[in-house]
Amino acid sequence: MRFFRYFFILSLFLTIFYLPVSAQNNSEVLNQLLAKSAKAYTDLPVEKVYLHFDKPYYAVGDTIWFKAYLTTGIHLPSLLSKIIYVDFLAPHDSLVTSLKLQVKNGAAWGHIALSQTAYKKGNYRIIAYTNYMNNLGVAYFFNKNITLGDAINNPLSAQISLKTTAAGKSNKISASIFYKDNDGVPFAEKRVKWSVERDDESIAKGVGITDKNGFIDISFVNTKNLSLDSANLVTAIENRQQKQVTNSFSLKPVSHPNDIQFFPAGRCFLHSNLVSPIASSHSQGGHCLSKDLAGHYAV
């Protein structure tokens, strides 16, 4: 009995003596791990991109609108990169569209117009990354699958004519848009909101109303003389079901001051559903003449 008493006291003593030493060792190991992790983060911080979309599904003919967030650490705005690259890939991972978005305060904005000439029903993939993220590999890229449905049954169509003229040391871009329904009836006296978007930068914007024939004239001066190769004229008009219809028109055909007239005052339009190749129309003696140039769209 006395033996067991001595054994119990000895065991209790050893336990009391060992626990602080073990805890102290564990604490030292933990502090070392934390210090190494902090050093690794300082030497090579992890940058992340997240895209927030305007809705969960899309169809051919729709427009994808999104906001990009660039963070590092515990969801803090990253100061490491100034550009976010966004690639939209076809079902077989072939590149369809690529965007370069400027980051401001850890965020950027962009959109992808899903035109019926460039996209078909199927599964697509969108990835977003920075050059800095290439240091850690593609596993750190933002990656999302997007399924495109059939073309939207859009009761509204739009045709646009473009021209560019000199305005002092800058260029003036003019657009004439004709809205009609599938029966050819003009969308008269409808409010149209428009903006000129270049990557994530808004160059110009305004509001107008279509006339009794369904036409609206839009113009702006490129005062900063920015390249319009990647710029789009984005319009939004309400159809007769009080639903907003958005169209996006590339301004690349008039990105340089060629002073090309596409549709004259007579407002002649080509009877074509082609978006590309782009055609030009001139009026002479009350008749429309056409030739291959740059600038006609039917959406």
Short mmCIF file of N, CA and C in Angstrom, two decimals, residues 6-185:
data_model
loop_
_atom_site.label_atom_id
_atom_site.label_comp_id
_atom_site.label_asym_id
_atom_site.label_seq_id
_atom_site.Cartn_x
_atom_site.Cartn_y
_atom_site.Cartn_z
N TYR A 6 3.73 5.97 -2.70
CA TYR A 6 4.95 6.62 -3.21
C TYR A 6 4.93 6.75 -4.74
N PHE A 7 4.45 5.69 -5.40
CA PHE A 7 4.38 5.70 -6.88
C PHE A 7 3.43 6.78 -7.38
N PHE A 8 2.31 6.95 -6.71
CA PHE A 8 1.34 7.97 -7.11
C PHE A 8 1.90 9.38 -6.93
N ILE A 9 2.60 9.59 -5.79
CA ILE A 9 3.17 10.92 -5.54
C ILE A 9 4.27 11.23 -6.55
N LEU A 10 5.09 10.21 -6.86
CA LEU A 10 6.16 10.42 -7.84
C LEU A 10 5.57 10.73 -9.22
N SER A 11 4.54 10.00 -9.61
CA SER A 11 3.91 10.24 -10.91
C SER A 11 3.31 11.63 -10.98
N LEU A 12 2.64 12.04 -9.89
CA LEU A 12 2.05 13.38 -9.86
C LEU A 12 3.11 14.45 -9.95
N PHE A 13 4.25 14.25 -9.28
CA PHE A 13 5.34 15.22 -9.30
C PHE A 13 5.92 15.35 -10.72
N LEU A 14 6.13 14.20 -11.36
CA LEU A 14 6.69 14.22 -12.71
C LEU A 14 5.74 14.89 -13.69
N THR A 15 4.45 14.64 -13.50
CA THR A 15 3.46 15.25 -14.39
C THR A 15 3.44 16.76 -14.23
N ILE A 16 3.44 17.22 -12.99
CA ILE A 16 3.43 18.65 -12.73
C ILE A 16 4.70 19.31 -13.25
N PHE A 17 5.82 18.61 -13.18
CA PHE A 17 7.09 19.17 -13.63
C PHE A 17 7.16 19.17 -15.16
N TYR A 18 6.62 18.15 -15.82
CA TYR A 18 6.77 17.98 -17.26
C TYR A 18 5.82 18.89 -18.06
N LEU A 19 4.61 19.11 -17.54
CA LEU A 19 3.63 19.87 -18.29
C LEU A 19 4.09 21.28 -18.64
N PRO A 20 4.62 22.07 -17.71
CA PRO A 20 5.09 23.41 -18.09
C PRO A 20 6.20 23.37 -19.12
N VAL A 21 7.12 22.37 -18.97
CA VAL A 21 8.22 22.27 -19.93
C VAL A 21 7.68 21.94 -21.31
N SER A 22 6.74 20.98 -21.39
CA SER A 22 6.16 20.60 -22.67
C SER A 22 5.38 21.75 -23.29
N ALA A 23 4.58 22.45 -22.46
CA ALA A 23 3.81 23.59 -22.96
C ALA A 23 4.72 24.69 -23.47
N GLN A 24 5.83 24.88 -22.73
CA GLN A 24 6.77 25.90 -23.14
C GLN A 24 7.40 25.55 -24.48
N ASN A 25 7.73 24.25 -24.67
CA ASN A 25 8.32 23.81 -25.93
C ASN A 25 7.32 23.96 -27.08
N ASN A 26 6.05 23.56 -26.79
CA ASN A 26 5.03 23.69 -27.83
C ASN A 26 4.80 25.15 -28.21
N SER A 27 4.83 26.02 -27.21
CA SER A 27 4.64 27.44 -27.47
C SER A 27 5.78 27.98 -28.33
N GLU A 28 7.00 27.53 -28.05
CA GLU A 28 8.15 27.98 -28.83
C GLU A 28 8.04 27.50 -30.28
N VAL A 29 7.62 26.24 -30.44
CA VAL A 29 7.46 25.69 -31.80
C VAL A 29 6.39 26.47 -32.56
N LEU A 30 5.27 26.76 -31.88
CA LEU A 30 4.19 27.51 -32.52
C LEU A 30 4.65 28.91 -32.92
N ASN A 31 5.38 29.57 -32.04
CA ASN A 31 5.88 30.91 -32.36
C ASN A 31 6.84 30.87 -33.55
N GLN A 32 7.63 29.82 -33.63
CA GLN A 32 8.55 29.70 -34.76
C GLN A 32 7.79 29.51 -36.08
N LEU A 33 6.72 28.68 -36.00
CA LEU A 33 5.92 28.47 -37.20
C LEU A 33 5.24 29.76 -37.65
N LEU A 34 4.71 30.52 -36.68
CA LEU A 34 4.07 31.78 -37.01
C LEU A 34 5.07 32.77 -37.61
N ALA A 35 6.26 32.80 -37.05
CA ALA A 35 7.28 33.71 -37.56
C ALA A 35 7.69 33.34 -38.98
N LYS A 36 7.82 32.03 -39.26
CA LYS A 36 8.17 31.60 -40.60
C LYS A 36 7.05 31.89 -41.59
N SER A 37 5.80 31.70 -41.14
CA SER A 37 4.67 31.99 -42.03
C SER A 37 4.59 33.47 -42.37
N ALA A 38 4.82 34.32 -41.35
CA ALA A 38 4.80 35.77 -41.57
C ALA A 38 5.91 36.18 -42.52
N LYS A 39 7.08 35.57 -42.38
CA LYS A 39 8.20 35.90 -43.26
C LYS A 39 7.91 35.46 -44.69
N ALA A 40 7.31 34.25 -44.83
CA ALA A 40 6.97 33.77 -46.16
C ALA A 40 5.92 34.66 -46.82
N TYR A 41 4.95 35.13 -46.03
CA TYR A 41 3.93 36.02 -46.58
C TYR A 41 4.54 37.36 -46.99
N THR A 42 5.47 37.86 -46.17
CA THR A 42 6.12 39.13 -46.50
C THR A 42 6.97 38.99 -47.75
N ASP A 43 7.68 37.86 -47.86
CA ASP A 43 8.54 37.65 -49.02
C ASP A 43 7.73 37.38 -50.29
N LEU A 44 6.62 36.65 -50.17
CA LEU A 44 5.80 36.32 -51.34
C LEU A 44 4.32 36.31 -50.94
N PRO A 45 3.71 37.50 -50.81
CA PRO A 45 2.29 37.57 -50.44
C PRO A 45 1.40 36.97 -51.52
N VAL A 46 0.27 36.45 -51.10
CA VAL A 46 -0.68 35.82 -52.01
C VAL A 46 -1.73 36.84 -52.45
N GLU A 47 -1.90 36.96 -53.76
CA GLU A 47 -2.88 37.88 -54.33
C GLU A 47 -4.04 37.06 -54.91
N LYS A 48 -5.26 37.55 -54.71
CA LYS A 48 -6.44 36.83 -55.18
C LYS A 48 -7.37 37.76 -55.97
N VAL A 49 -8.01 37.19 -57.00
CA VAL A 49 -9.00 37.92 -57.80
C VAL A 49 -10.35 37.22 -57.66
N TYR A 50 -11.39 38.01 -57.48
CA TYR A 50 -12.75 37.47 -57.45
C TYR A 50 -13.64 38.32 -58.36
N LEU A 51 -14.44 37.67 -59.20
CA LEU A 51 -15.37 38.36 -60.08
C LEU A 51 -16.80 38.19 -59.58
N HIS A 52 -17.50 39.30 -59.44
CA HIS A 52 -18.91 39.29 -59.03
C HIS A 52 -19.75 39.65 -60.24
N PHE A 53 -20.65 38.73 -60.65
CA PHE A 53 -21.43 38.89 -61.88
C PHE A 53 -22.82 39.46 -61.58
N ASP A 54 -23.41 40.09 -62.60
CA ASP A 54 -24.71 40.74 -62.41
C ASP A 54 -25.86 39.73 -62.32
N LYS A 55 -25.66 38.51 -62.82
CA LYS A 55 -26.68 37.49 -62.70
C LYS A 55 -26.04 36.11 -62.87
N PRO A 56 -26.74 35.04 -62.49
CA PRO A 56 -26.11 33.71 -62.48
C PRO A 56 -26.12 32.99 -63.81
N TYR A 57 -26.87 33.46 -64.81
CA TYR A 57 -26.96 32.74 -66.08
C TYR A 57 -27.03 33.74 -67.24
N TYR A 58 -26.64 33.26 -68.42
CA TYR A 58 -26.60 34.13 -69.60
C TYR A 58 -27.02 33.35 -70.83
N ALA A 59 -27.40 34.10 -71.86
CA ALA A 59 -27.77 33.51 -73.14
C ALA A 59 -27.04 34.25 -74.24
N VAL A 60 -26.89 33.60 -75.38
CA VAL A 60 -26.27 34.24 -76.54
C VAL A 60 -27.07 35.50 -76.89
N GLY A 61 -26.38 36.60 -77.12
CA GLY A 61 -27.02 37.88 -77.36
C GLY A 61 -27.11 38.74 -76.12
N ASP A 62 -26.79 38.16 -74.95
CA ASP A 62 -26.81 38.90 -73.70
C ASP A 62 -25.46 39.60 -73.49
N THR A 63 -25.33 40.35 -72.40
CA THR A 63 -24.08 41.00 -72.04
C THR A 63 -23.73 40.63 -70.60
N ILE A 64 -22.52 40.16 -70.38
CA ILE A 64 -22.04 39.83 -69.03
C ILE A 64 -21.43 41.09 -68.41
N TRP A 65 -22.00 41.52 -67.30
CA TRP A 65 -21.46 42.65 -66.55
C TRP A 65 -20.88 42.12 -65.25
N PHE A 66 -19.70 42.59 -64.87
CA PHE A 66 -19.09 42.08 -63.65
C PHE A 66 -18.20 43.14 -62.98
N LYS A 67 -17.95 42.91 -61.71
CA LYS A 67 -17.00 43.73 -60.94
C LYS A 67 -15.91 42.81 -60.43
N ALA A 68 -14.67 43.23 -60.55
CA ALA A 68 -13.53 42.43 -60.12
C ALA A 68 -12.95 43.01 -58.83
N TYR A 69 -12.65 42.13 -57.88
CA TYR A 69 -12.02 42.52 -56.62
C TYR A 69 -10.63 41.91 -56.58
N LEU A 70 -9.64 42.71 -56.24
CA LEU A 70 -8.27 42.24 -56.12
C LEU A 70 -7.82 42.44 -54.68
N THR A 71 -7.51 41.33 -54.00
CA THR A 71 -7.20 41.39 -52.57
C THR A 71 -5.90 40.66 -52.27
N THR A 72 -5.42 40.90 -51.08
CA THR A 72 -4.27 40.19 -50.54
C THR A 72 -4.44 40.13 -49.03
N GLY A 73 -3.79 39.15 -48.40
CA GLY A 73 -3.94 39.01 -46.95
C GLY A 73 -5.36 38.65 -46.58
N ILE A 74 -5.87 39.30 -45.54
CA ILE A 74 -7.23 39.02 -45.05
C ILE A 74 -8.19 39.96 -45.76
N HIS A 75 -8.40 39.70 -47.06
CA HIS A 75 -9.36 40.45 -47.89
C HIS A 75 -9.09 41.96 -47.90
N LEU A 76 -7.82 42.32 -47.91
CA LEU A 76 -7.45 43.73 -48.00
C LEU A 76 -7.17 44.08 -49.47
N PRO A 77 -7.51 45.29 -49.91
CA PRO A 77 -7.21 45.68 -51.30
C PRO A 77 -5.73 45.54 -51.60
N SER A 78 -5.42 44.89 -52.71
CA SER A 78 -4.02 44.64 -53.05
C SER A 78 -3.40 45.87 -53.70
N LEU A 79 -2.16 46.13 -53.31
CA LEU A 79 -1.38 47.21 -53.91
C LEU A 79 -0.28 46.66 -54.81
N LEU A 80 -0.30 45.35 -55.02
CA LEU A 80 0.77 44.71 -55.77
C LEU A 80 0.61 44.86 -57.28
N SER A 81 -0.63 44.84 -57.76
CA SER A 81 -0.88 44.87 -59.20
C SER A 81 -1.82 46.01 -59.55
N LYS A 82 -1.67 46.51 -60.77
CA LYS A 82 -2.51 47.59 -61.27
C LYS A 82 -3.41 47.14 -62.42
N ILE A 83 -3.19 45.92 -62.93
CA ILE A 83 -3.95 45.42 -64.07
C ILE A 83 -4.48 44.02 -63.76
N ILE A 84 -5.77 43.80 -64.06
CA ILE A 84 -6.37 42.47 -64.00
C ILE A 84 -6.66 42.01 -65.43
N TYR A 85 -6.23 40.79 -65.75
CA TYR A 85 -6.49 40.21 -67.06
C TYR A 85 -7.66 39.23 -66.96
N VAL A 86 -8.61 39.36 -67.86
CA VAL A 86 -9.79 38.49 -67.89
C VAL A 86 -9.87 37.82 -69.25
N ASP A 87 -9.86 36.49 -69.26
CA ASP A 87 -9.94 35.72 -70.51
C ASP A 87 -11.24 34.92 -70.53
N PHE A 88 -11.93 34.99 -71.67
CA PHE A 88 -13.16 34.22 -71.86
C PHE A 88 -12.86 33.12 -72.86
N LEU A 89 -12.98 31.87 -72.43
CA LEU A 89 -12.54 30.74 -73.23
C LEU A 89 -13.72 29.94 -73.75
N ALA A 90 -13.61 29.46 -75.00
CA ALA A 90 -14.63 28.64 -75.64
C ALA A 90 -14.59 27.22 -75.06
N PRO A 91 -15.57 26.36 -75.42
CA PRO A 91 -15.61 25.01 -74.85
C PRO A 91 -14.32 24.22 -74.96
N HIS A 92 -13.52 24.45 -75.99
CA HIS A 92 -12.25 23.73 -76.15
C HIS A 92 -11.06 24.57 -75.70
N ASP A 93 -11.35 25.53 -74.80
CA ASP A 93 -10.32 26.39 -74.20
C ASP A 93 -9.61 27.29 -75.21
N SER A 94 -10.23 27.55 -76.33
CA SER A 94 -9.68 28.54 -77.26
C SER A 94 -10.13 29.94 -76.80
N LEU A 95 -9.25 30.90 -76.91
CA LEU A 95 -9.52 32.25 -76.42
C LEU A 95 -10.51 32.96 -77.35
N VAL A 96 -11.60 33.46 -76.77
CA VAL A 96 -12.60 34.20 -77.54
C VAL A 96 -12.46 35.69 -77.31
N THR A 97 -12.34 36.08 -76.05
CA THR A 97 -12.24 37.49 -75.68
C THR A 97 -11.23 37.65 -74.56
N SER A 98 -10.46 38.72 -74.61
CA SER A 98 -9.50 39.03 -73.56
C SER A 98 -9.63 40.49 -73.17
N LEU A 99 -9.72 40.76 -71.87
CA LEU A 99 -9.86 42.12 -71.36
C LEU A 99 -8.66 42.46 -70.47
N LYS A 100 -8.31 43.72 -70.48
CA LYS A 100 -7.27 44.23 -69.59
C LYS A 100 -7.87 45.38 -68.79
N LEU A 101 -8.10 45.16 -67.49
CA LEU A 101 -8.82 46.11 -66.65
C LEU A 101 -7.88 46.80 -65.67
N GLN A 102 -8.01 48.10 -65.59
CA GLN A 102 -7.19 48.88 -64.66
C GLN A 102 -7.81 48.82 -63.27
N VAL A 103 -6.98 48.55 -62.27
CA VAL A 103 -7.44 48.41 -60.89
C VAL A 103 -7.37 49.76 -60.19
N LYS A 104 -8.48 50.12 -59.52
CA LYS A 104 -8.54 51.33 -58.73
C LYS A 104 -9.08 50.99 -57.35
N ASN A 105 -8.27 51.20 -56.33
CA ASN A 105 -8.67 50.89 -54.96
C ASN A 105 -9.10 49.44 -54.80
N GLY A 106 -8.38 48.55 -55.45
CA GLY A 106 -8.65 47.12 -55.31
C GLY A 106 -9.84 46.61 -56.11
N ALA A 107 -10.38 47.39 -57.05
CA ALA A 107 -11.56 46.97 -57.81
C ALA A 107 -11.44 47.40 -59.26
N ALA A 108 -12.18 46.71 -60.12
CA ALA A 108 -12.25 47.05 -61.54
C ALA A 108 -13.60 46.57 -62.07
N TRP A 109 -14.01 47.15 -63.19
CA TRP A 109 -15.30 46.80 -63.79
C TRP A 109 -15.09 46.42 -65.25
N GLY A 110 -15.96 45.52 -65.75
CA GLY A 110 -15.86 45.11 -67.13
C GLY A 110 -17.14 44.46 -67.64
N HIS A 111 -17.20 44.22 -68.93
CA HIS A 111 -18.35 43.54 -69.51
C HIS A 111 -17.92 42.81 -70.77
N ILE A 112 -18.69 41.79 -71.13
CA ILE A 112 -18.44 41.00 -72.33
C ILE A 112 -19.76 40.87 -73.07
N ALA A 113 -19.81 41.41 -74.29
CA ALA A 113 -21.02 41.33 -75.11
C ALA A 113 -21.03 39.99 -75.84
N LEU A 114 -22.05 39.19 -75.63
CA LEU A 114 -22.15 37.85 -76.20
C LEU A 114 -22.89 37.90 -77.53
N SER A 115 -22.25 38.45 -78.54
CA SER A 115 -22.90 38.62 -79.84
C SER A 115 -23.17 37.27 -80.48
N GLN A 116 -24.23 37.21 -81.28
CA GLN A 116 -24.62 35.96 -81.91
C GLN A 116 -23.65 35.53 -83.00
N THR A 117 -22.79 36.44 -83.45
CA THR A 117 -21.81 36.08 -84.48
C THR A 117 -20.56 35.43 -83.89
N ALA A 118 -20.26 35.72 -82.63
CA ALA A 118 -19.03 35.22 -82.01
C ALA A 118 -19.28 34.09 -81.01
N TYR A 119 -20.52 33.93 -80.54
CA TYR A 119 -20.80 32.94 -79.51
C TYR A 119 -21.94 32.03 -79.91
N LYS A 120 -21.86 30.80 -79.42
CA LYS A 120 -22.91 29.81 -79.62
C LYS A 120 -23.27 29.18 -78.27
N LYS A 121 -24.40 28.49 -78.26
CA LYS A 121 -24.82 27.79 -77.05
C LYS A 121 -23.75 26.79 -76.64
N GLY A 122 -23.43 26.74 -75.33
CA GLY A 122 -22.42 25.80 -74.86
C GLY A 122 -21.81 26.21 -73.55
N ASN A 123 -20.79 25.47 -73.15
CA ASN A 123 -20.10 25.72 -71.88
C ASN A 123 -18.81 26.51 -72.13
N TYR A 124 -18.69 27.62 -71.44
CA TYR A 124 -17.52 28.48 -71.56
C TYR A 124 -16.84 28.59 -70.20
N ARG A 125 -15.66 29.19 -70.22
CA ARG A 125 -14.91 29.36 -68.97
C ARG A 125 -14.31 30.74 -68.93
N ILE A 126 -14.39 31.38 -67.76
CA ILE A 126 -13.80 32.71 -67.59
C ILE A 126 -12.74 32.63 -66.50
N ILE A 127 -11.56 33.15 -66.80
CA ILE A 127 -10.48 33.17 -65.81
C ILE A 127 -10.00 34.61 -65.64
N ALA A 128 -9.52 34.91 -64.45
CA ALA A 128 -9.02 36.25 -64.15
C ALA A 128 -7.74 36.11 -63.32
N TYR A 129 -6.78 36.98 -63.60
CA TYR A 129 -5.48 36.86 -62.95
C TYR A 129 -4.70 38.16 -63.12
N THR A 130 -3.57 38.24 -62.44
CA THR A 130 -2.62 39.34 -62.61
C THR A 130 -1.28 38.73 -63.01
N ASN A 131 -0.40 39.56 -63.51
CA ASN A 131 0.93 39.06 -63.84
C ASN A 131 1.64 38.54 -62.59
N TYR A 132 1.40 39.20 -61.46
CA TYR A 132 2.03 38.76 -60.21
C TYR A 132 1.58 37.36 -59.83
N MET A 133 0.33 37.02 -60.09
CA MET A 133 -0.20 35.70 -59.72
C MET A 133 0.45 34.58 -60.50
N ASN A 134 1.09 34.90 -61.63
CA ASN A 134 1.80 33.87 -62.39
C ASN A 134 2.95 33.27 -61.59
N ASN A 135 3.42 34.00 -60.57
CA ASN A 135 4.49 33.47 -59.72
C ASN A 135 4.05 32.23 -58.95
N LEU A 136 2.75 32.14 -58.67
CA LEU A 136 2.24 31.04 -57.86
C LEU A 136 1.53 29.97 -58.69
N GLY A 137 1.33 30.24 -59.98
CA GLY A 137 0.72 29.24 -60.85
C GLY A 137 -0.76 29.44 -61.07
N VAL A 138 -1.32 28.72 -62.07
CA VAL A 138 -2.71 28.90 -62.47
C VAL A 138 -3.69 28.45 -61.40
N ALA A 139 -3.23 27.67 -60.43
CA ALA A 139 -4.12 27.22 -59.35
C ALA A 139 -4.66 28.39 -58.54
N TYR A 140 -3.97 29.53 -58.59
CA TYR A 140 -4.38 30.70 -57.83
C TYR A 140 -5.25 31.65 -58.66
N PHE A 141 -5.49 31.33 -59.94
CA PHE A 141 -6.32 32.18 -60.80
C PHE A 141 -7.80 32.02 -60.41
N PHE A 142 -8.58 33.07 -60.67
CA PHE A 142 -10.03 32.94 -60.57
C PHE A 142 -10.50 32.13 -61.77
N ASN A 143 -11.37 31.16 -61.52
CA ASN A 143 -11.80 30.25 -62.58
C ASN A 143 -13.28 29.94 -62.38
N LYS A 144 -14.09 30.18 -63.41
CA LYS A 144 -15.52 29.92 -63.29
C LYS A 144 -16.07 29.43 -64.63
N ASN A 145 -16.91 28.40 -64.57
CA ASN A 145 -17.59 27.90 -65.76
C ASN A 145 -18.90 28.66 -65.96
N ILE A 146 -19.17 29.04 -67.20
CA ILE A 146 -20.40 29.76 -67.54
C ILE A 146 -21.06 29.05 -68.72
N THR A 147 -22.32 28.66 -68.54
CA THR A 147 -23.08 28.00 -69.59
C THR A 147 -23.96 29.02 -70.30
N LEU A 148 -23.82 29.11 -71.61
CA LEU A 148 -24.62 30.03 -72.41
C LEU A 148 -25.81 29.29 -73.00
N GLY A 149 -27.00 29.85 -72.81
CA GLY A 149 -28.20 29.26 -73.38
C GLY A 149 -28.43 29.74 -74.80
N ASP A 150 -29.53 29.30 -75.39
CA ASP A 150 -29.88 29.73 -76.74
C ASP A 150 -30.06 31.23 -76.81
N ALA A 151 -29.99 31.75 -78.02
CA ALA A 151 -30.14 33.19 -78.23
C ALA A 151 -31.45 33.69 -77.66
N ILE A 152 -31.39 34.87 -77.05
CA ILE A 152 -32.57 35.47 -76.46
C ILE A 152 -33.57 35.82 -77.56
N ASN A 153 -34.83 35.52 -77.31
CA ASN A 153 -35.87 35.91 -78.25
C ASN A 153 -36.12 37.40 -78.08
N ASN A 154 -35.30 38.17 -78.76
CA ASN A 154 -35.30 39.62 -78.59
C ASN A 154 -36.25 40.27 -79.59
N PRO A 155 -37.32 40.90 -79.12
CA PRO A 155 -38.26 41.53 -80.05
C PRO A 155 -37.75 42.86 -80.60
N LEU A 156 -36.53 43.24 -80.22
CA LEU A 156 -35.98 44.53 -80.62
C LEU A 156 -34.68 44.33 -81.37
N SER A 157 -34.50 45.03 -82.48
CA SER A 157 -33.24 45.00 -83.20
C SER A 157 -32.73 46.42 -83.36
N ALA A 158 -31.42 46.55 -83.49
CA ALA A 158 -30.79 47.86 -83.61
C ALA A 158 -29.77 47.84 -84.73
N GLN A 159 -29.73 48.89 -85.52
CA GLN A 159 -28.73 49.07 -86.56
C GLN A 159 -28.02 50.39 -86.30
N ILE A 160 -26.73 50.40 -86.53
CA ILE A 160 -25.93 51.58 -86.20
C ILE A 160 -25.08 52.00 -87.39
N SER A 161 -24.92 53.30 -87.57
CA SER A 161 -23.96 53.85 -88.52
C SER A 161 -22.99 54.73 -87.75
N LEU A 162 -21.74 54.71 -88.15
CA LEU A 162 -20.68 55.41 -87.42
C LEU A 162 -19.87 56.29 -88.37
N LYS A 163 -19.36 57.37 -87.84
CA LYS A 163 -18.40 58.18 -88.58
C LYS A 163 -17.53 58.93 -87.60
N THR A 164 -16.35 59.33 -88.06
CA THR A 164 -15.43 60.12 -87.25
C THR A 164 -14.96 61.32 -88.05
N THR A 165 -14.91 62.46 -87.40
CA THR A 165 -14.46 63.69 -88.04
C THR A 165 -13.50 64.41 -87.10
N ALA A 166 -12.70 65.28 -87.66
CA ALA A 166 -11.75 66.04 -86.85
C ALA A 166 -12.49 67.14 -86.09
N ALA A 167 -12.10 67.32 -84.84
CA ALA A 167 -12.65 68.39 -84.00
C ALA A 167 -11.47 69.06 -83.30
N GLY A 168 -10.80 69.96 -84.02
CA GLY A 168 -9.58 70.56 -83.49
C GLY A 168 -8.48 69.53 -83.46
N LYS A 169 -7.88 69.33 -82.30
CA LYS A 169 -6.82 68.35 -82.15
C LYS A 169 -7.37 66.99 -81.73
N SER A 170 -8.68 66.89 -81.59
CA SER A 170 -9.31 65.63 -81.19
C SER A 170 -10.22 65.12 -82.30
N ASN A 171 -10.85 63.98 -82.05
CA ASN A 171 -11.78 63.38 -83.00
C ASN A 171 -13.19 63.38 -82.44
N LYS A 172 -14.15 63.65 -83.29
CA LYS A 172 -15.55 63.58 -82.91
C LYS A 172 -16.15 62.30 -83.50
N ILE A 173 -16.71 61.47 -82.64
CA ILE A 173 -17.34 60.23 -83.05
C ILE A 173 -18.85 60.43 -83.05
N SER A 174 -19.49 60.12 -84.16
CA SER A 174 -20.94 60.27 -84.28
C SER A 174 -21.55 58.92 -84.62
N ALA A 175 -22.67 58.63 -83.97
CA ALA A 175 -23.37 57.37 -84.21
C ALA A 175 -24.85 57.66 -84.42
N SER A 176 -25.45 56.99 -85.39
CA SER A 176 -26.89 57.06 -85.63
C SER A 176 -27.44 55.66 -85.49
N ILE A 177 -28.36 55.47 -84.55
CA ILE A 177 -28.90 54.14 -84.25
C ILE A 177 -30.38 54.10 -84.61
N PHE A 178 -30.78 53.03 -85.26
CA PHE A 178 -32.17 52.83 -85.65
C PHE A 178 -32.72 51.62 -84.90
N TYR A 179 -33.78 51.85 -84.11
CA TYR A 179 -34.42 50.78 -83.35
C TYR A 179 -35.75 50.41 -84.00
N LYS A 180 -36.00 49.10 -84.10
CA LYS A 180 -37.27 48.62 -84.64
C LYS A 180 -37.57 47.26 -84.03
N ASP A 181 -38.86 46.85 -84.11
CA ASP A 181 -39.21 45.51 -83.65
C ASP A 181 -39.10 44.53 -84.81
N ASN A 182 -39.45 43.27 -84.55
CA ASN A 182 -39.29 42.24 -85.57
C ASN A 182 -40.25 42.41 -86.74
N ASP A 183 -41.28 43.24 -86.56
CA ASP A 183 -42.21 43.53 -87.65
C ASP A 183 -41.80 44.77 -88.43
N GLY A 184 -40.66 45.36 -88.06
CA GLY A 184 -40.17 46.55 -88.75
C GLY A 184 -40.77 47.85 -88.25
N VAL A 185 -41.54 47.80 -87.16
CA VAL A 185 -42.14 49.02 -86.61
C VAL A 185 -41.11 49.76 -85.77
#
